[in-house]
Amino acid sequence: MRKLRLGVMISGSGTNLQALIDACAAADYPAQIQVVISNRPDVRGLDRAAQADLTAITIDHKDFDDKESFEDAVHQCLSDHDVELVCLAGFMRLLTSTFVNRWRDRLINIHPSLLPSYKGLHTHARALEDGVRFHGCTIHYVRPEMDNGPIIMQAAIPIATDETEESLIAKTLTYEHKMYPAAVKLIAEGKVRASGNKVAFKDTDMGDEGIISPLP
Ligand code: GAR
């Protein structure tokens, strides 16, 4: 079976990387991880990659004079490993438009909010502060503007009355871990593609159930 060749970019604990590793372990999953790149040394995600016998490479941004040379090294590494789709999985550096445009429509990101709400950092705390009834997470194609680009998949997560930042982070991550492998599968199967500022779908089941919180 043909497998889409992934490059996964991380900066930290790598639980989303783990979700992709676990999905790729199934013989009938249509993607495989070619390389894991971390911009930070000694992070837990690198251990996860090593444990799964993956090629894991640290490209520490601090070793480079500027962002361009750092990104050139990342680009070279992805190209050397024949990567077809780059998955940002908790990769916490903003990428320049040069890099993003080089990988246009072959670069996706996961973000812990219902975009376009709550771009940037501390999304869960900000949602709680605002008292919104739903938080969520989003997988999208990357465009040069931060946390922007055609939306592939989202989960809406009800916020409980006794929700804390910690509980909301944990709850959101469980949805992230379900969604990332599912979104990559859709791409690998040719069921989604970026079309203008949106995504076009083919043969996908959207469901028609809304979620209401609190339940009426
Ligand atoms: C995840 O919640 C991911 O959505 C978020 O960082 C966490 C990484 O966790 N990404 C961003 O905020 C990107 N803007 P992980 O390293 O355990 O996958």
CSV table of C-alpha atoms and ligand atoms in Angstrom, one decimal:
chain,number,residue,atom,x,y,z
A,1,MET,CA,0.0,0.0,0.0
A,2,ARG,CA,1.3,3.5,-0.9
A,3,LYS,CA,2.1,5.5,2.2
A,4,LEU,CA,2.3,9.3,2.4
A,5,ARG,CA,5.7,10.2,3.7
A,6,LEU,CA,5.5,12.4,6.8
A,7,GLY,CA,7.9,14.8,8.5
A,8,VAL,CA,6.8,15.6,12.1
A,9,MET,CA,8.2,18.8,13.7
A,10,ILE,CA,8.1,19.1,17.5
A,11,SER,CA,9.4,21.3,20.3
A,12,GLY,CA,8.3,19.5,23.4
A,13,SER,CA,6.4,16.6,24.9
A,14,GLY,CA,5.3,15.1,21.6
A,15,THR,CA,2.0,13.6,22.6
A,16,ASN,CA,0.6,14.4,19.2
A,17,LEU,CA,3.7,12.8,17.7
A,18,GLN,CA,2.9,9.8,19.7
A,19,ALA,CA,-0.7,9.7,18.3
A,20,LEU,CA,0.8,9.7,14.8
A,21,ILE,CA,3.4,7.0,15.7
A,22,ASP,CA,0.6,4.8,17.1
A,23,ALA,CA,-1.6,5.4,14.0
A,24,CYS,CA,1.3,4.7,11.6
A,25,ALA,CA,1.9,1.3,13.4
A,26,ALA,CA,-1.2,-0.1,11.8
A,27,ALA,CA,-0.4,-1.8,8.5
A,28,ASP,CA,-3.5,-0.3,6.8
A,29,TYR,CA,-2.7,3.3,7.8
A,30,PRO,CA,-1.9,5.3,4.7
A,31,ALA,CA,1.1,7.3,6.0
A,32,GLN,CA,4.5,6.7,7.6
A,33,ILE,CA,6.9,8.9,9.5
A,34,GLN,CA,10.2,9.5,7.7
A,35,VAL,CA,11.7,11.9,10.1
A,36,VAL,CA,11.1,13.7,13.4
A,37,ILE,CA,12.7,17.1,13.7
A,38,SER,CA,12.9,19.0,17.1
A,39,ASN,CA,14.2,22.5,17.4
A,40,ARG,CA,14.9,21.8,21.0
A,41,PRO,CA,17.3,19.2,22.4
A,42,ASP,CA,16.4,16.8,25.1
A,43,VAL,CA,12.7,17.0,24.8
A,44,ARG,CA,10.4,14.1,25.6
A,45,GLY,CA,9.2,13.9,22.0
A,46,LEU,CA,12.7,12.9,20.9
A,47,ASP,CA,12.5,9.9,23.3
A,48,ARG,CA,9.2,8.9,21.9
A,49,ALA,CA,10.7,9.0,18.4
A,50,ALA,CA,13.7,6.9,19.4
A,51,GLN,CA,11.5,4.4,21.2
A,52,ALA,CA,9.6,3.9,17.9
A,53,ASP,CA,12.9,3.5,16.0
A,54,LEU,CA,12.3,6.6,14.0
A,55,THR,CA,15.0,8.9,12.7
A,56,ALA,CA,14.9,11.8,15.1
A,57,ILE,CA,17.0,14.9,14.4
A,58,THR,CA,17.6,18.0,16.6
A,59,ILE,CA,18.0,21.2,14.6
A,60,ASP,CA,18.4,23.7,17.4
A,61,HIS,CA,17.4,27.1,16.3
A,62,LYS,CA,20.0,28.5,18.8
A,63,ASP,CA,22.8,27.1,16.7
A,64,PHE,CA,21.9,29.4,13.8
A,65,ASP,CA,22.7,33.1,13.3
A,66,ASP,CA,19.2,33.8,11.8
A,67,LYS,CA,15.8,32.3,11.1
A,68,GLU,CA,16.6,31.8,7.4
A,69,SER,CA,19.6,29.6,8.0
A,70,PHE,CA,17.7,27.6,10.6
A,71,GLU,CA,14.8,27.1,8.2
A,72,ASP,CA,17.2,26.2,5.3
A,73,ALA,CA,18.5,23.4,7.5
A,74,VAL,CA,15.0,22.2,8.3
A,75,HIS,CA,14.0,22.3,4.7
A,76,GLN,CA,17.1,20.4,3.7
A,77,CYS,CA,16.5,17.7,6.3
A,78,LEU,CA,12.8,17.3,5.2
A,79,SER,CA,13.9,17.1,1.5
A,80,ASP,CA,16.7,14.6,2.3
A,81,HIS,CA,14.1,12.3,3.9
A,82,ASP,CA,11.7,12.6,1.0
A,83,VAL,CA,9.0,14.1,3.1
A,84,GLU,CA,5.7,14.8,1.3
A,85,LEU,CA,3.7,16.3,4.1
A,86,VAL,CA,5.0,18.2,7.1
A,87,CYS,CA,3.0,17.9,10.4
A,88,LEU,CA,3.7,20.6,13.0
A,89,ALA,CA,2.9,18.9,16.3
A,90,GLY,CA,3.6,21.3,19.1
A,91,PHE,CA,6.3,23.1,17.1
A,92,MET,CA,6.5,26.4,18.8
A,93,ARG,CA,8.5,28.6,16.5
A,94,LEU,CA,6.9,30.9,14.0
A,95,LEU,CA,8.0,30.0,10.4
A,96,THR,CA,8.8,32.6,7.8
A,97,SER,CA,6.7,33.1,4.7
A,98,THR,CA,9.7,31.7,2.7
A,99,PHE,CA,9.5,28.4,4.4
A,100,VAL,CA,5.7,28.3,4.5
A,101,ASN,CA,5.5,29.0,0.8
A,102,ARG,CA,8.1,26.4,0.0
A,103,TRP,CA,5.8,23.8,1.6
A,104,ARG,CA,2.5,25.4,0.6
A,105,ASP,CA,-0.4,22.9,0.9
A,106,ARG,CA,2.1,20.3,2.2
A,107,LEU,CA,2.4,21.8,5.7
A,108,ILE,CA,-0.3,21.4,8.4
A,109,ASN,CA,-0.5,22.4,12.0
A,110,ILE,CA,-2.5,21.5,15.1
A,111,HIS,CA,-3.7,24.4,17.3
A,112,PRO,CA,-5.5,24.1,20.7
A,113,SER,CA,-8.5,26.4,20.0
A,114,LEU,CA,-11.5,26.7,17.6
A,115,LEU,CA,-9.7,28.9,15.1
A,116,PRO,CA,-10.0,31.7,14.2
A,117,SER,CA,-10.7,32.3,17.9
A,118,TYR,CA,-7.7,32.3,20.2
A,119,LYS,CA,-4.7,32.3,18.0
A,120,GLY,CA,-1.4,32.3,19.8
A,121,LEU,CA,-0.5,31.1,23.3
A,122,HIS,CA,-2.4,30.3,26.5
A,123,THR,CA,-5.6,29.5,24.5
A,124,HIS,CA,-7.3,27.5,27.2
A,125,ALA,CA,-6.8,30.1,29.9
A,126,ARG,CA,-8.0,32.8,27.6
A,127,ALA,CA,-11.1,30.8,26.7
A,128,LEU,CA,-11.9,30.3,30.4
A,129,GLU,CA,-11.3,33.9,31.2
A,130,ASP,CA,-13.9,34.9,28.5
A,131,GLY,CA,-16.4,32.3,29.8
A,132,VAL,CA,-17.1,30.8,26.4
A,133,ARG,CA,-19.1,27.6,26.4
A,134,PHE,CA,-16.9,25.7,23.9
A,135,HIS,CA,-13.2,25.4,23.5
A,136,GLY,CA,-11.7,23.1,20.9
A,137,CYS,CA,-8.8,22.3,18.6
A,138,THR,CA,-8.1,22.8,14.9
A,139,ILE,CA,-6.0,21.2,12.2
A,140,HIS,CA,-5.2,23.5,9.3
A,141,TYR,CA,-3.0,24.0,6.3
A,142,VAL,CA,-0.3,26.6,7.3
A,143,ARG,CA,-0.2,30.0,5.7
A,144,PRO,CA,2.3,32.8,6.6
A,145,GLU,CA,0.1,34.5,9.1
A,146,MET,CA,0.2,32.9,12.5
A,147,ASP,CA,-2.4,30.2,13.2
A,148,ASN,CA,-4.1,30.9,9.9
A,149,GLY,CA,-4.9,28.8,6.9
A,150,PRO,CA,-7.6,26.5,5.4
A,151,ILE,CA,-9.2,24.5,8.2
A,152,ILE,CA,-9.2,20.7,7.7
A,153,MET,CA,-10.7,19.5,11.0
A,154,GLN,CA,-12.0,20.9,14.2
A,155,ALA,CA,-13.4,19.5,17.5
A,156,ALA,CA,-15.7,21.6,19.7
A,157,ILE,CA,-15.2,20.8,23.4
A,158,PRO,CA,-17.8,21.8,26.0
A,159,ILE,CA,-16.4,23.7,28.9
A,160,ALA,CA,-17.6,22.3,32.3
A,161,THR,CA,-18.7,24.6,35.1
A,162,ASP,CA,-15.8,23.5,37.2
A,163,GLU,CA,-13.3,23.5,34.4
A,164,THR,CA,-9.7,24.4,35.2
A,165,GLU,CA,-6.9,25.3,32.8
A,166,GLU,CA,-5.3,21.9,33.5
A,167,SER,CA,-8.5,19.9,32.9
A,168,LEU,CA,-9.2,21.8,29.7
A,169,ILE,CA,-5.7,21.3,28.4
A,170,ALA,CA,-6.0,17.5,29.2
A,171,LYS,CA,-9.5,17.3,27.6
A,172,THR,CA,-8.4,19.2,24.5
A,173,LEU,CA,-5.3,16.9,24.0
A,174,THR,CA,-7.5,13.8,23.9
A,175,TYR,CA,-9.3,15.3,21.0
A,176,GLU,CA,-6.1,16.5,19.3
A,177,HIS,CA,-4.8,12.9,19.5
A,178,LYS,CA,-7.9,11.6,17.8
A,179,MET,CA,-7.9,14.3,15.1
A,180,TYR,CA,-4.3,14.4,14.0
A,181,PRO,CA,-4.2,10.8,12.7
A,182,ALA,CA,-7.7,11.2,11.2
A,183,ALA,CA,-6.7,14.4,9.4
A,184,VAL,CA,-3.5,13.0,8.0
A,185,LYS,CA,-5.5,9.9,6.8
A,186,LEU,CA,-7.9,12.2,4.9
A,187,ILE,CA,-5.0,13.9,3.2
A,188,ALA,CA,-3.3,10.6,2.4
A,189,GLU,CA,-6.5,9.3,0.9
A,190,GLY,CA,-6.8,12.4,-1.3
A,191,LYS,CA,-10.1,13.3,0.4
A,192,VAL,CA,-9.2,16.9,1.2
A,193,ARG,CA,-7.3,19.6,-0.5
A,194,ALA,CA,-6.7,23.3,0.1
A,195,SER,CA,-8.9,25.4,-2.2
A,196,GLY,CA,-8.4,29.2,-1.8
A,197,ASN,CA,-8.8,30.0,1.9
A,198,LYS,CA,-10.9,26.9,2.6
A,199,VAL,CA,-10.6,23.1,2.2
A,200,ALA,CA,-12.5,21.1,-0.4
A,201,PHE,CA,-13.7,17.7,0.7
A,202,LYS,CA,-14.4,14.5,-1.3
A,203,ASP,CA,-16.2,11.5,-0.1
A,204,THR,CA,-16.1,12.5,3.6
A,205,ASP,CA,-18.7,11.9,6.3
A,206,MET,CA,-19.4,15.2,7.9
A,207,GLY,CA,-22.2,14.0,10.3
A,208,ASP,CA,-24.9,16.4,11.2
A,209,GLU,CA,-25.0,16.4,15.0
A,210,GLY,CA,-24.5,19.7,16.7
A,211,ILE,CA,-23.2,20.0,20.3
A,212,ILE,CA,-25.1,22.1,22.8
A,213,SER,CA,-23.5,23.1,26.1
A,214,PRO,CA,-25.0,23.2,28.7
A,215,LEU,CA,-27.5,20.6,27.6
A,216,PRO,CA,-31.0,22.3,27.4
B,1,GAR,C1,-0.6,20.9,21.7
B,1,GAR,O1,-1.7,21.2,22.5
B,1,GAR,C2,-0.7,21.6,20.4
B,1,GAR,O2,-2.0,21.8,19.9
B,1,GAR,C3,0.0,22.9,20.8
B,1,GAR,O3,1.0,22.6,21.7
B,1,GAR,C4,0.7,21.3,22.3
B,1,GAR,C5,1.8,20.4,22.1
B,1,GAR,O4,1.6,19.2,22.8
B,1,GAR,N1,0.4,23.7,19.7
B,1,GAR,C6,0.4,25.0,19.6
B,1,GAR,O5,0.0,25.7,20.6
B,1,GAR,C7,0.9,25.6,18.3
B,1,GAR,N2,0.5,26.9,18.2
B,1,GAR,P1,2.5,17.9,22.4
B,1,GAR,O6,3.9,18.3,22.2
B,1,GAR,O7,2.3,17.0,23.6
B,1,GAR,O8,1.9,17.3,21.1
